[in-house]
Amino acid sequence: MGSNPISPLMIHEFVNPIPVVTPMGDGYAIYVRDGGTFENDVWCIALEDSTIKHFRTDQIKIWKNATFDIKDK
């Protein structure tokens, strides 16, 4: 029995969904799955039209939020 060189994927579910902007519209991030060392993470987004879609990290932006000091440029 050898050791498995591939680590298991990690998923982080958000207690408070994060408002995000995606190429398909605005929505809320529900959870993010670790893509590993050489891949983007995969985000599960509930869009405003009630559909659930998955996006890569490079496809989404977090909405500006003064609470977290996230501002427009």
mmCIF file of C-alpha atoms in Angstrom:
data_model
loop_
_atom_site.group_PDB
_atom_site.id
_atom_site.type_symbol
_atom_site.label_atom_id
_atom_site.label_comp_id
_atom_site.label_asym_id
_atom_site.label_seq_id
_atom_site.Cartn_x
_atom_site.Cartn_y
_atom_site.Cartn_z
ATOM 1 C CA MET A 1 0.000 0.000 0.000
ATOM 2 C CA GLY A 2 1.586 3.250 -1.154
ATOM 3 C CA SER A 3 0.747 6.757 -0.103
ATOM 4 C CA ASN A 4 -1.528 8.850 -2.312
ATOM 5 C CA PRO A 5 0.495 11.765 -3.779
ATOM 6 C CA ILE A 6 -2.699 13.676 -4.607
ATOM 7 C CA SER A 7 -4.209 15.516 -1.652
ATOM 8 C CA PRO A 8 -8.002 15.573 -1.256
ATOM 9 C CA LEU A 9 -9.885 18.634 -2.470
ATOM 10 C CA MET A 10 -10.908 21.076 0.222
ATOM 11 C CA ILE A 11 -14.268 22.875 0.215
ATOM 12 C CA HIS A 12 -15.062 25.990 2.258
ATOM 13 C CA GLU A 13 -18.757 26.804 2.720
ATOM 14 C CA PHE A 14 -19.491 30.426 3.611
ATOM 15 C CA VAL A 15 -21.702 31.070 6.645
ATOM 16 C CA ASN A 16 -22.629 34.427 5.085
ATOM 17 C CA PRO A 17 -22.678 34.246 1.262
ATOM 18 C CA ILE A 18 -20.345 36.749 -0.416
ATOM 19 C CA PRO A 19 -21.852 39.132 -3.027
ATOM 20 C CA VAL A 20 -19.998 38.732 -6.343
ATOM 21 C CA VAL A 21 -20.077 39.878 -9.969
ATOM 22 C CA THR A 22 -19.767 37.179 -12.658
ATOM 23 C CA PRO A 23 -19.837 37.142 -16.481
ATOM 24 C CA MET A 24 -23.443 35.881 -16.214
ATOM 25 C CA GLY A 25 -24.649 38.491 -13.722
ATOM 26 C CA ASP A 26 -24.573 39.256 -10.018
ATOM 27 C CA GLY A 27 -24.905 36.607 -7.357
ATOM 28 C CA TYR A 28 -23.682 35.200 -4.070
ATOM 29 C CA ALA A 29 -20.756 32.854 -3.457
ATOM 30 C CA ILE A 30 -21.971 29.821 -1.496
ATOM 31 C CA TYR A 31 -18.766 27.801 -1.334
ATOM 32 C CA VAL A 32 -15.313 27.578 -2.886
ATOM 33 C CA ARG A 33 -13.439 24.383 -3.783
ATOM 34 C CA ASP A 34 -9.662 24.281 -3.726
ATOM 35 C CA GLY A 35 -8.332 23.787 -7.257
ATOM 36 C CA GLY A 36 -4.936 22.627 -6.079
ATOM 37 C CA THR A 37 -1.499 24.026 -6.733
ATOM 38 C CA PHE A 38 -1.742 24.443 -10.495
ATOM 39 C CA GLU A 39 -5.437 25.246 -11.041
ATOM 40 C CA ASN A 40 -7.854 28.055 -10.187
ATOM 41 C CA ASP A 41 -10.258 27.505 -7.308
ATOM 42 C CA VAL A 42 -13.868 26.753 -8.295
ATOM 43 C CA TRP A 43 -16.598 28.942 -6.831
ATOM 44 C CA CYS A 44 -20.255 27.912 -6.517
ATOM 45 C CA ILE A 45 -22.394 30.996 -7.168
ATOM 46 C CA ALA A 46 -26.149 31.423 -6.697
ATOM 47 C CA LEU A 47 -27.083 33.931 -9.401
ATOM 48 C CA GLU A 48 -29.908 36.454 -8.992
ATOM 49 C CA ASP A 49 -32.015 34.525 -11.534
ATOM 50 C CA SER A 50 -32.025 31.570 -9.050
ATOM 51 C CA THR A 51 -29.587 29.411 -11.026
ATOM 52 C CA ILE A 52 -26.489 27.842 -9.518
ATOM 53 C CA LYS A 53 -23.284 28.049 -11.584
ATOM 54 C CA HIS A 54 -19.615 27.291 -11.056
ATOM 55 C CA PHE A 55 -16.903 29.803 -11.952
ATOM 56 C CA ARG A 56 -13.127 29.878 -11.755
ATOM 57 C CA THR A 57 -11.449 32.445 -9.506
ATOM 58 C CA ASP A 58 -10.387 34.531 -12.519
ATOM 59 C CA GLN A 59 -14.051 34.865 -13.629
ATOM 60 C CA ILE A 60 -15.519 36.566 -10.554
ATOM 61 C CA LYS A 61 -15.093 39.802 -8.638
ATOM 62 C CA ILE A 62 -16.260 40.525 -5.113
ATOM 63 C CA TRP A 63 -18.741 43.404 -4.861
ATOM 64 C CA LYS A 64 -17.402 46.570 -3.301
ATOM 65 C CA ASN A 65 -18.092 46.559 0.422
ATOM 66 C CA ALA A 66 -17.122 49.339 2.817
ATOM 67 C CA THR A 67 -17.281 46.917 5.755
ATOM 68 C CA PHE A 68 -14.272 45.040 4.393
ATOM 69 C CA ASP A 69 -12.691 48.191 2.915
ATOM 70 C CA ILE A 70 -13.297 46.895 -0.662
ATOM 71 C CA LYS A 71 -13.612 49.975 -2.897
ATOM 72 C CA ASP A 72 -13.933 50.915 -6.558
ATOM 73 C CA LYS A 73 -10.707 51.981 -8.210
#
